[in-house]
Amino acid sequence: MAYLLYNTALALLTPPAKVWLRRQERHRPLLARFAPVVPPFSDAPLWIHACSVGEVGTARPLIAALKETLPNVPILLTTSTVAGRGQADKLNGDVA
């Protein structure tokens, strides 16, 4: 029953959340949560999710070690916050 209530609330709140995110310039990048753009990969990527700035910073050495150990395996890095995304964007060619 809890899942039914949660899923119903989520479905009802998604449209207003999209409108709110469009109006908030600072939070507009988070609209990607509803339709994420994932670049095409030739192989299945290693997916690392870092919620915030601190976790992106913590993931940097892991990403560097993975790139050194598995140079041909693509890495996909996702974040949950605008600030985390800003830090992830600074990694440029290391991850998608």
Short mmCIF file of N, CA and C in Angstrom, two decimals:
data_model
loop_
_atom_site.label_atom_id
_atom_site.label_comp_id
_atom_site.label_asym_id
_atom_site.label_seq_id
_atom_site.Cartn_x
_atom_site.Cartn_y
_atom_site.Cartn_z
N MET A 1 0.81 -1.20 0.00
CA MET A 1 0.00 0.00 0.00
C MET A 1 0.86 1.26 0.00
N ALA A 2 1.99 1.19 0.72
CA ALA A 2 2.87 2.35 0.79
C ALA A 2 3.43 2.68 -0.60
N TYR A 3 3.78 1.65 -1.37
CA TYR A 3 4.32 1.89 -2.71
C TYR A 3 3.26 2.54 -3.61
N LEU A 4 2.02 2.12 -3.47
CA LEU A 4 0.94 2.70 -4.25
C LEU A 4 0.79 4.18 -3.93
N LEU A 5 0.81 4.53 -2.65
CA LEU A 5 0.70 5.94 -2.25
C LEU A 5 1.91 6.74 -2.74
N TYR A 6 3.10 6.17 -2.59
CA TYR A 6 4.31 6.85 -3.04
C TYR A 6 4.28 7.09 -4.54
N ASN A 7 3.96 6.07 -5.31
CA ASN A 7 3.93 6.20 -6.77
C ASN A 7 2.85 7.16 -7.22
N THR A 8 1.71 7.16 -6.56
CA THR A 8 0.63 8.10 -6.90
C THR A 8 1.07 9.53 -6.61
N ALA A 9 1.65 9.76 -5.44
CA ALA A 9 2.13 11.10 -5.09
C ALA A 9 3.21 11.55 -6.07
N LEU A 10 4.11 10.67 -6.42
CA LEU A 10 5.17 11.01 -7.37
C LEU A 10 4.59 11.38 -8.73
N ALA A 11 3.63 10.62 -9.20
CA ALA A 11 3.00 10.91 -10.49
C ALA A 11 2.26 12.25 -10.46
N LEU A 12 1.63 12.57 -9.35
CA LEU A 12 0.89 13.83 -9.24
C LEU A 12 1.81 15.04 -9.08
N LEU A 13 2.95 14.85 -8.46
CA LEU A 13 3.86 15.97 -8.19
C LEU A 13 4.88 16.21 -9.30
N THR A 14 5.04 15.28 -10.21
CA THR A 14 6.03 15.45 -11.27
C THR A 14 5.74 16.66 -12.17
N PRO A 15 4.52 16.84 -12.69
CA PRO A 15 4.28 18.02 -13.54
C PRO A 15 4.54 19.35 -12.84
N PRO A 16 4.06 19.57 -11.59
CA PRO A 16 4.41 20.84 -10.94
C PRO A 16 5.91 20.98 -10.68
N ALA A 17 6.59 19.87 -10.41
CA ALA A 17 8.03 19.93 -10.19
C ALA A 17 8.75 20.38 -11.46
N LYS A 18 8.31 19.89 -12.61
CA LYS A 18 8.92 20.30 -13.88
C LYS A 18 8.72 21.79 -14.12
N VAL A 19 7.53 22.29 -13.85
CA VAL A 19 7.25 23.72 -14.02
C VAL A 19 8.13 24.53 -13.09
N TRP A 20 8.24 24.11 -11.84
CA TRP A 20 9.06 24.83 -10.87
C TRP A 20 10.53 24.85 -11.31
N LEU A 21 11.04 23.71 -11.77
CA LEU A 21 12.43 23.64 -12.21
C LEU A 21 12.69 24.52 -13.42
N ARG A 22 11.73 24.60 -14.33
CA ARG A 22 11.90 25.47 -15.51
C ARG A 22 11.99 26.93 -15.10
N ARG A 23 11.27 27.32 -14.06
CA ARG A 23 11.24 28.72 -13.62
C ARG A 23 12.48 29.10 -12.81
N GLN A 24 13.11 28.14 -12.20
CA GLN A 24 14.28 28.40 -11.36
C GLN A 24 15.55 28.19 -12.19
N GLU A 25 16.14 29.26 -12.65
CA GLU A 25 17.29 29.14 -13.54
C GLU A 25 18.42 28.33 -12.91
N ARG A 26 18.62 28.52 -11.62
CA ARG A 26 19.69 27.81 -10.93
C ARG A 26 19.46 26.29 -10.95
N HIS A 27 18.20 25.88 -10.87
CA HIS A 27 17.88 24.46 -10.79
C HIS A 27 17.48 23.85 -12.13
N ARG A 28 17.46 24.64 -13.18
CA ARG A 28 17.02 24.15 -14.49
C ARG A 28 17.78 22.92 -14.97
N PRO A 29 19.09 22.80 -14.71
CA PRO A 29 19.79 21.59 -15.17
C PRO A 29 19.22 20.30 -14.58
N LEU A 30 18.52 20.41 -13.46
CA LEU A 30 17.96 19.21 -12.84
C LEU A 30 16.76 18.67 -13.61
N LEU A 31 16.28 19.38 -14.61
CA LEU A 31 15.22 18.85 -15.46
C LEU A 31 15.67 17.57 -16.16
N ALA A 32 16.96 17.41 -16.30
CA ALA A 32 17.49 16.20 -16.94
C ALA A 32 17.12 14.94 -16.17
N ARG A 33 16.70 15.09 -14.92
CA ARG A 33 16.27 13.92 -14.15
C ARG A 33 15.07 13.24 -14.78
N PHE A 34 14.24 14.02 -15.45
CA PHE A 34 13.00 13.47 -16.02
C PHE A 34 13.22 12.83 -17.38
N ALA A 35 14.24 13.24 -18.08
CA ALA A 35 14.57 12.66 -19.39
C ALA A 35 16.08 12.75 -19.57
N PRO A 36 16.83 11.91 -18.87
CA PRO A 36 18.29 12.04 -18.93
C PRO A 36 18.83 11.77 -20.33
N VAL A 37 19.81 12.57 -20.69
CA VAL A 37 20.49 12.40 -21.97
C VAL A 37 21.73 11.56 -21.70
N VAL A 38 21.71 10.35 -22.19
CA VAL A 38 22.85 9.45 -22.01
C VAL A 38 23.51 9.28 -23.36
N PRO A 39 24.78 9.64 -23.45
CA PRO A 39 25.46 9.50 -24.73
C PRO A 39 25.54 8.04 -25.15
N PRO A 40 25.58 7.79 -26.45
CA PRO A 40 25.69 6.39 -26.89
C PRO A 40 27.08 5.84 -26.56
N PHE A 41 27.09 4.63 -26.10
CA PHE A 41 28.34 3.95 -25.77
C PHE A 41 28.48 2.72 -26.65
N SER A 42 29.72 2.44 -27.07
CA SER A 42 29.95 1.23 -27.85
C SER A 42 29.92 0.00 -26.94
N ASP A 43 30.36 0.17 -25.70
CA ASP A 43 30.33 -0.89 -24.70
C ASP A 43 29.52 -0.41 -23.50
N ALA A 44 29.10 -1.33 -22.67
CA ALA A 44 28.38 -0.97 -21.45
C ALA A 44 29.32 -0.17 -20.54
N PRO A 45 28.89 1.00 -20.08
CA PRO A 45 29.78 1.82 -19.24
C PRO A 45 29.76 1.37 -17.78
N LEU A 46 30.79 1.77 -17.06
CA LEU A 46 30.78 1.67 -15.61
C LEU A 46 30.03 2.91 -15.13
N TRP A 47 29.01 2.71 -14.33
CA TRP A 47 28.18 3.83 -13.90
C TRP A 47 28.52 4.18 -12.46
N ILE A 48 28.92 5.43 -12.25
CA ILE A 48 29.23 5.93 -10.92
C ILE A 48 28.23 7.05 -10.63
N HIS A 49 27.55 6.96 -9.49
CA HIS A 49 26.62 8.02 -9.11
C HIS A 49 27.17 8.74 -7.89
N ALA A 50 27.37 10.03 -8.02
CA ALA A 50 27.85 10.86 -6.92
C ALA A 50 26.79 11.95 -6.67
N CYS A 51 26.24 11.97 -5.48
CA CYS A 51 25.14 12.89 -5.20
C CYS A 51 25.57 14.35 -5.19
N SER A 52 26.67 14.66 -4.55
CA SER A 52 27.00 16.06 -4.31
C SER A 52 28.46 16.34 -4.64
N VAL A 53 28.87 17.57 -4.34
CA VAL A 53 30.24 18.00 -4.63
C VAL A 53 31.26 17.10 -3.93
N GLY A 54 31.03 16.80 -2.68
CA GLY A 54 31.97 15.96 -1.93
C GLY A 54 32.12 14.58 -2.54
N GLU A 55 31.02 14.01 -2.98
CA GLU A 55 31.10 12.67 -3.57
C GLU A 55 31.77 12.70 -4.94
N VAL A 56 31.56 13.78 -5.70
CA VAL A 56 32.28 13.90 -6.98
C VAL A 56 33.77 14.00 -6.71
N GLY A 57 34.15 14.76 -5.69
CA GLY A 57 35.56 14.86 -5.32
C GLY A 57 36.13 13.52 -4.89
N THR A 58 35.34 12.76 -4.16
CA THR A 58 35.77 11.43 -3.72
C THR A 58 35.88 10.47 -4.90
N ALA A 59 35.03 10.66 -5.91
CA ALA A 59 35.04 9.77 -7.07
C ALA A 59 36.21 10.04 -8.01
N ARG A 60 36.81 11.22 -7.93
CA ARG A 60 37.92 11.56 -8.85
C ARG A 60 39.05 10.53 -8.83
N PRO A 61 39.59 10.18 -7.66
CA PRO A 61 40.67 9.18 -7.67
C PRO A 61 40.19 7.82 -8.18
N LEU A 62 38.96 7.47 -7.86
CA LEU A 62 38.41 6.20 -8.35
C LEU A 62 38.33 6.22 -9.87
N ILE A 63 37.87 7.32 -10.43
CA ILE A 63 37.76 7.44 -11.89
C ILE A 63 39.14 7.38 -12.53
N ALA A 64 40.10 8.08 -11.92
CA ALA A 64 41.48 8.04 -12.46
C ALA A 64 42.03 6.63 -12.44
N ALA A 65 41.80 5.90 -11.34
CA ALA A 65 42.31 4.52 -11.24
C ALA A 65 41.61 3.61 -12.25
N LEU A 66 40.30 3.81 -12.41
CA LEU A 66 39.57 2.99 -13.39
C LEU A 66 40.05 3.26 -14.81
N LYS A 67 40.30 4.54 -15.13
CA LYS A 67 40.78 4.88 -16.48
C LYS A 67 42.16 4.28 -16.73
N GLU A 68 42.98 4.21 -15.68
CA GLU A 68 44.32 3.63 -15.84
C GLU A 68 44.24 2.11 -15.96
N THR A 69 43.38 1.50 -15.16
CA THR A 69 43.27 0.05 -15.15
C THR A 69 42.47 -0.48 -16.34
N LEU A 70 41.38 0.19 -16.66
CA LEU A 70 40.49 -0.23 -17.74
C LEU A 70 40.32 0.91 -18.74
N PRO A 71 41.34 1.20 -19.53
CA PRO A 71 41.29 2.38 -20.40
C PRO A 71 40.22 2.32 -21.49
N ASN A 72 39.78 1.14 -21.87
CA ASN A 72 38.80 1.02 -22.96
C ASN A 72 37.36 0.94 -22.48
N VAL A 73 37.15 0.97 -21.17
CA VAL A 73 35.79 0.89 -20.63
C VAL A 73 35.29 2.31 -20.38
N PRO A 74 34.15 2.68 -21.00
CA PRO A 74 33.62 4.03 -20.76
C PRO A 74 33.06 4.17 -19.35
N ILE A 75 33.09 5.39 -18.82
CA ILE A 75 32.58 5.67 -17.48
C ILE A 75 31.48 6.72 -17.58
N LEU A 76 30.36 6.42 -16.97
CA LEU A 76 29.22 7.34 -16.90
C LEU A 76 29.12 7.84 -15.47
N LEU A 77 29.16 9.16 -15.28
CA LEU A 77 29.06 9.76 -13.95
C LEU A 77 27.77 10.56 -13.88
N THR A 78 26.93 10.25 -12.90
CA THR A 78 25.70 11.00 -12.69
C THR A 78 25.73 11.65 -11.32
N THR A 79 24.97 12.75 -11.18
CA THR A 79 24.91 13.47 -9.91
C THR A 79 23.46 13.82 -9.59
N SER A 80 23.23 14.22 -8.35
CA SER A 80 21.88 14.58 -7.92
C SER A 80 21.71 16.07 -7.67
N THR A 81 22.81 16.81 -7.55
CA THR A 81 22.70 18.23 -7.23
C THR A 81 23.33 19.07 -8.33
N VAL A 82 22.92 20.33 -8.37
CA VAL A 82 23.47 21.27 -9.36
C VAL A 82 24.96 21.47 -9.11
N ALA A 83 25.34 21.64 -7.87
CA ALA A 83 26.76 21.84 -7.55
C ALA A 83 27.58 20.61 -7.90
N GLY A 84 27.04 19.43 -7.63
CA GLY A 84 27.73 18.20 -8.00
C GLY A 84 27.90 18.08 -9.50
N ARG A 85 26.87 18.48 -10.23
CA ARG A 85 26.97 18.45 -11.69
C ARG A 85 28.05 19.41 -12.19
N GLY A 86 28.15 20.57 -11.55
CA GLY A 86 29.18 21.53 -11.93
C GLY A 86 30.57 20.95 -11.76
N GLN A 87 30.78 20.23 -10.66
CA GLN A 87 32.08 19.58 -10.44
C GLN A 87 32.31 18.45 -11.44
N ALA A 88 31.26 17.71 -11.74
CA ALA A 88 31.38 16.60 -12.70
C ALA A 88 31.70 17.13 -14.10
N ASP A 89 31.14 18.28 -14.45
CA ASP A 89 31.42 18.86 -15.77
C ASP A 89 32.89 19.24 -15.91
N LYS A 90 33.56 19.50 -14.81
CA LYS A 90 34.97 19.87 -14.86
C LYS A 90 35.87 18.68 -15.17
N LEU A 91 35.33 17.46 -15.11
CA LEU A 91 36.13 16.27 -15.40
C LEU A 91 36.32 16.09 -16.90
N ASN A 92 35.58 16.83 -17.71
CA ASN A 92 35.69 16.85 -19.17
C ASN A 92 35.73 15.46 -19.79
N GLY A 93 36.85 15.12 -20.41
CA GLY A 93 36.94 13.90 -21.21
C GLY A 93 37.09 12.62 -20.41
N ASP A 94 37.26 12.73 -19.09
CA ASP A 94 37.45 11.52 -18.30
C ASP A 94 36.18 10.67 -18.21
N VAL A 95 35.02 11.33 -18.18
CA VAL A 95 33.75 10.62 -18.02
C VAL A 95 32.67 11.27 -18.89
N ALA A 96 31.63 10.52 -19.12
CA ALA A 96 30.44 11.07 -19.80
C ALA A 96 29.44 11.47 -18.74
#
